[in-house]
Amino acid sequence: MEMSGCEAGGALYAISHVHVADLDHAASTQAAWRQATLANLQASSPKVSQLQMANAFPGQSRNATTNRGSSAESAPSREFILETMNANRPDGTPVQAKLAWLRKGQDIYHVAVYGDKLDQEKTELLFSELHLQ
């Protein structure tokens, strides 16, 4: 796993990446990672959204197919899961979290913002400008 992060404006921003060895396990790995994250956060009532990412995957045709076994299998979905929730830090103090999950073939990405109070100003630019190279 690779992870990068920073703190700015009272929020923690983090991006994580993992490459799974077997494409057949990518979806289940992403689901397990998500479940573990939500459990660790003791998240209450996450608000889940499926969002389109117009610029997330530059160079990919909008009409790319993802049929199993085709060369386009690694073509990414143009959707990503975005979750907003109230949660708890490891020390039990409350935190707000906004999490995104993206998958492109065998690569899974997790983008997160944590803060005492998250507003659109702290999250909009990051999530609206996500793109994979």
mmCIF file of C-alpha atoms in Angstrom:
data_model
loop_
_atom_site.group_PDB
_atom_site.id
_atom_site.type_symbol
_atom_site.label_atom_id
_atom_site.label_comp_id
_atom_site.label_asym_id
_atom_site.label_seq_id
_atom_site.Cartn_x
_atom_site.Cartn_y
_atom_site.Cartn_z
ATOM 1 C CA MET A 1 0.000 0.000 0.000
ATOM 2 C CA GLU A 2 1.130 3.507 -0.809
ATOM 3 C CA MET A 3 -0.254 6.482 1.106
ATOM 4 C CA SER A 4 0.267 10.231 0.974
ATOM 5 C CA GLY A 5 -1.343 12.869 3.103
ATOM 6 C CA CYS A 6 -1.162 16.342 4.525
ATOM 7 C CA GLU A 7 -2.926 18.609 6.970
ATOM 8 C CA ALA A 8 -4.287 21.955 5.878
ATOM 9 C CA GLY A 9 -6.968 24.288 7.143
ATOM 10 C CA GLY A 10 -7.853 22.050 10.062
ATOM 11 C CA ALA A 11 -8.411 18.970 7.885
ATOM 12 C CA LEU A 12 -6.380 15.870 7.111
ATOM 13 C CA TYR A 13 -6.209 14.885 3.426
ATOM 14 C CA ALA A 14 -5.038 11.396 2.433
ATOM 15 C CA ILE A 15 -4.781 9.363 -0.754
ATOM 16 C CA SER A 16 -4.033 5.629 -0.630
ATOM 17 C CA HIS A 17 -3.367 3.127 -3.386
ATOM 18 C CA VAL A 18 -3.067 -0.643 -3.529
ATOM 19 C CA HIS A 19 -2.394 -2.884 -6.526
ATOM 20 C CA VAL A 20 -3.992 -6.324 -6.252
ATOM 21 C CA ALA A 21 -2.259 -9.242 -7.955
ATOM 22 C CA ASP A 22 -5.432 -10.781 -9.366
ATOM 23 C CA LEU A 23 -8.078 -8.756 -11.204
ATOM 24 C CA ASP A 24 -10.724 -11.226 -10.007
ATOM 25 C CA HIS A 25 -10.087 -10.057 -6.424
ATOM 26 C CA ALA A 26 -10.119 -6.295 -7.067
ATOM 27 C CA ALA A 27 -13.804 -5.726 -6.300
ATOM 28 C CA SER A 28 -13.774 -7.887 -3.149
ATOM 29 C CA THR A 29 -10.546 -6.226 -1.950
ATOM 30 C CA GLN A 30 -12.109 -2.799 -2.424
ATOM 31 C CA ALA A 31 -15.241 -3.880 -0.527
ATOM 32 C CA ALA A 32 -13.202 -5.338 2.343
ATOM 33 C CA TRP A 33 -11.022 -2.219 2.538
ATOM 34 C CA ARG A 34 -14.141 -0.028 2.662
ATOM 35 C CA GLN A 35 -15.762 -2.159 5.384
ATOM 36 C CA ALA A 36 -12.586 -2.117 7.499
ATOM 37 C CA THR A 37 -12.304 1.665 7.136
ATOM 38 C CA LEU A 38 -15.918 2.250 8.171
ATOM 39 C CA ALA A 39 -15.539 -0.132 11.126
ATOM 40 C CA ASN A 40 -12.350 1.621 12.288
ATOM 41 C CA LEU A 41 -14.089 4.974 12.055
ATOM 42 C CA GLN A 42 -17.162 3.702 13.919
ATOM 43 C CA ALA A 43 -19.066 5.571 11.227
ATOM 44 C CA SER A 44 -22.683 6.471 11.828
ATOM 45 C CA SER A 45 -25.108 6.579 8.914
ATOM 46 C CA PRO A 46 -22.744 7.218 6.000
ATOM 47 C CA LYS A 47 -24.383 9.115 3.158
ATOM 48 C CA VAL A 48 -23.394 7.240 -0.005
ATOM 49 C CA SER A 49 -23.379 8.806 -3.472
ATOM 50 C CA GLN A 50 -22.369 7.457 -6.878
ATOM 51 C CA LEU A 51 -20.784 10.304 -8.809
ATOM 52 C CA GLN A 52 -19.606 10.634 -12.381
ATOM 53 C CA MET A 53 -16.011 11.649 -12.928
ATOM 54 C CA ALA A 54 -15.703 13.467 -16.217
ATOM 55 C CA ASN A 55 -11.952 14.039 -15.895
ATOM 56 C CA ALA A 56 -10.952 11.146 -13.652
ATOM 57 C CA PHE A 57 -9.420 8.988 -16.340
ATOM 58 C CA PRO A 58 -7.836 11.114 -19.080
ATOM 59 C CA GLY A 59 -7.262 9.444 -22.402
ATOM 60 C CA GLN A 60 -10.039 6.895 -21.908
ATOM 61 C CA SER A 61 -12.861 6.801 -24.395
ATOM 62 C CA ARG A 62 -16.269 7.527 -22.910
ATOM 63 C CA ASN A 63 -17.497 4.451 -24.799
ATOM 64 C CA ALA A 64 -14.869 2.061 -23.407
ATOM 65 C CA THR A 65 -16.357 -1.293 -22.556
ATOM 66 C CA THR A 66 -15.458 -3.361 -19.548
ATOM 67 C CA ASN A 67 -16.484 -6.852 -20.671
ATOM 68 C CA ARG A 68 -14.648 -9.602 -18.761
ATOM 69 C CA GLY A 69 -11.783 -11.029 -20.719
ATOM 70 C CA SER A 70 -11.542 -8.142 -23.163
ATOM 71 C CA SER A 71 -8.540 -5.875 -23.488
ATOM 72 C CA ALA A 72 -10.755 -3.106 -22.147
ATOM 73 C CA GLU A 73 -11.051 -4.885 -18.763
ATOM 74 C CA SER A 74 -8.645 -2.388 -17.282
ATOM 75 C CA ALA A 75 -10.773 0.491 -18.562
ATOM 76 C CA PRO A 76 -12.018 2.330 -15.482
ATOM 77 C CA SER A 77 -15.530 3.069 -14.443
ATOM 78 C CA ARG A 78 -16.385 6.726 -14.742
ATOM 79 C CA GLU A 79 -18.226 6.477 -11.445
ATOM 80 C CA PHE A 80 -16.883 6.511 -7.948
ATOM 81 C CA ILE A 81 -18.356 5.971 -4.514
ATOM 82 C CA LEU A 82 -18.370 9.048 -2.295
ATOM 83 C CA GLU A 83 -19.342 8.768 1.356
ATOM 84 C CA THR A 84 -19.883 11.509 3.903
ATOM 85 C CA MET A 85 -20.231 10.622 7.565
ATOM 86 C CA ASN A 86 -19.835 11.459 11.201
ATOM 87 C CA ALA A 87 -17.257 9.160 12.755
ATOM 88 C CA ASN A 88 -14.758 8.805 15.590
ATOM 89 C CA ARG A 89 -10.992 9.143 15.722
ATOM 90 C CA PRO A 90 -8.998 6.321 17.360
ATOM 91 C CA ASP A 91 -9.094 8.285 20.647
ATOM 92 C CA GLY A 92 -12.904 8.424 20.465
ATOM 93 C CA THR A 93 -13.250 12.117 19.641
ATOM 94 C CA PRO A 94 -15.751 12.947 16.899
ATOM 95 C CA VAL A 95 -14.628 13.664 13.345
ATOM 96 C CA GLN A 96 -16.366 14.240 10.041
ATOM 97 C CA ALA A 97 -15.134 12.239 7.071
ATOM 98 C CA LYS A 98 -15.564 12.355 3.328
ATOM 99 C CA LEU A 99 -14.252 9.259 1.554
ATOM 100 C CA ALA A 100 -14.017 8.275 -2.101
ATOM 101 C CA TRP A 101 -13.284 4.849 -3.599
ATOM 102 C CA LEU A 102 -12.067 4.394 -7.184
ATOM 103 C CA ARG A 103 -10.931 1.301 -9.022
ATOM 104 C CA LYS A 104 -9.119 0.964 -12.331
ATOM 105 C CA GLY A 105 -8.377 -2.651 -13.181
ATOM 106 C CA GLN A 106 -6.156 -4.034 -10.430
ATOM 107 C CA ASP A 107 -5.527 -0.621 -8.863
ATOM 108 C CA ILE A 108 -7.708 0.591 -6.005
ATOM 109 C CA TYR A 109 -7.605 4.159 -4.719
ATOM 110 C CA HIS A 110 -9.015 5.601 -1.522
ATOM 111 C CA VAL A 111 -9.251 9.378 -1.082
ATOM 112 C CA ALA A 112 -10.180 10.768 2.326
ATOM 113 C CA VAL A 113 -10.678 14.064 4.113
ATOM 114 C CA TYR A 114 -11.103 14.180 7.892
ATOM 115 C CA GLY A 115 -11.845 17.200 10.057
ATOM 116 C CA ASP A 116 -13.767 18.498 13.037
ATOM 117 C CA LYS A 117 -16.154 20.255 10.664
ATOM 118 C CA LEU A 118 -15.958 19.633 6.936
ATOM 119 C CA ASP A 119 -17.560 22.123 4.636
ATOM 120 C CA GLN A 120 -17.705 22.322 0.870
ATOM 121 C CA GLU A 121 -14.684 24.633 0.794
ATOM 122 C CA LYS A 122 -12.487 21.907 2.340
ATOM 123 C CA THR A 123 -13.620 19.101 0.041
ATOM 124 C CA GLU A 124 -15.018 20.455 -3.226
ATOM 125 C CA LEU A 125 -11.761 21.094 -5.071
ATOM 126 C CA LEU A 126 -10.218 17.742 -4.141
ATOM 127 C CA PHE A 127 -13.191 15.608 -5.143
ATOM 128 C CA SER A 128 -14.164 17.646 -8.205
ATOM 129 C CA GLU A 129 -10.626 17.525 -9.627
ATOM 130 C CA LEU A 130 -9.779 13.848 -9.033
ATOM 131 C CA HIS A 131 -8.185 12.154 -12.013
ATOM 132 C CA LEU A 132 -5.898 9.203 -12.531
ATOM 133 C CA GLN A 133 -2.928 9.282 -14.864
#
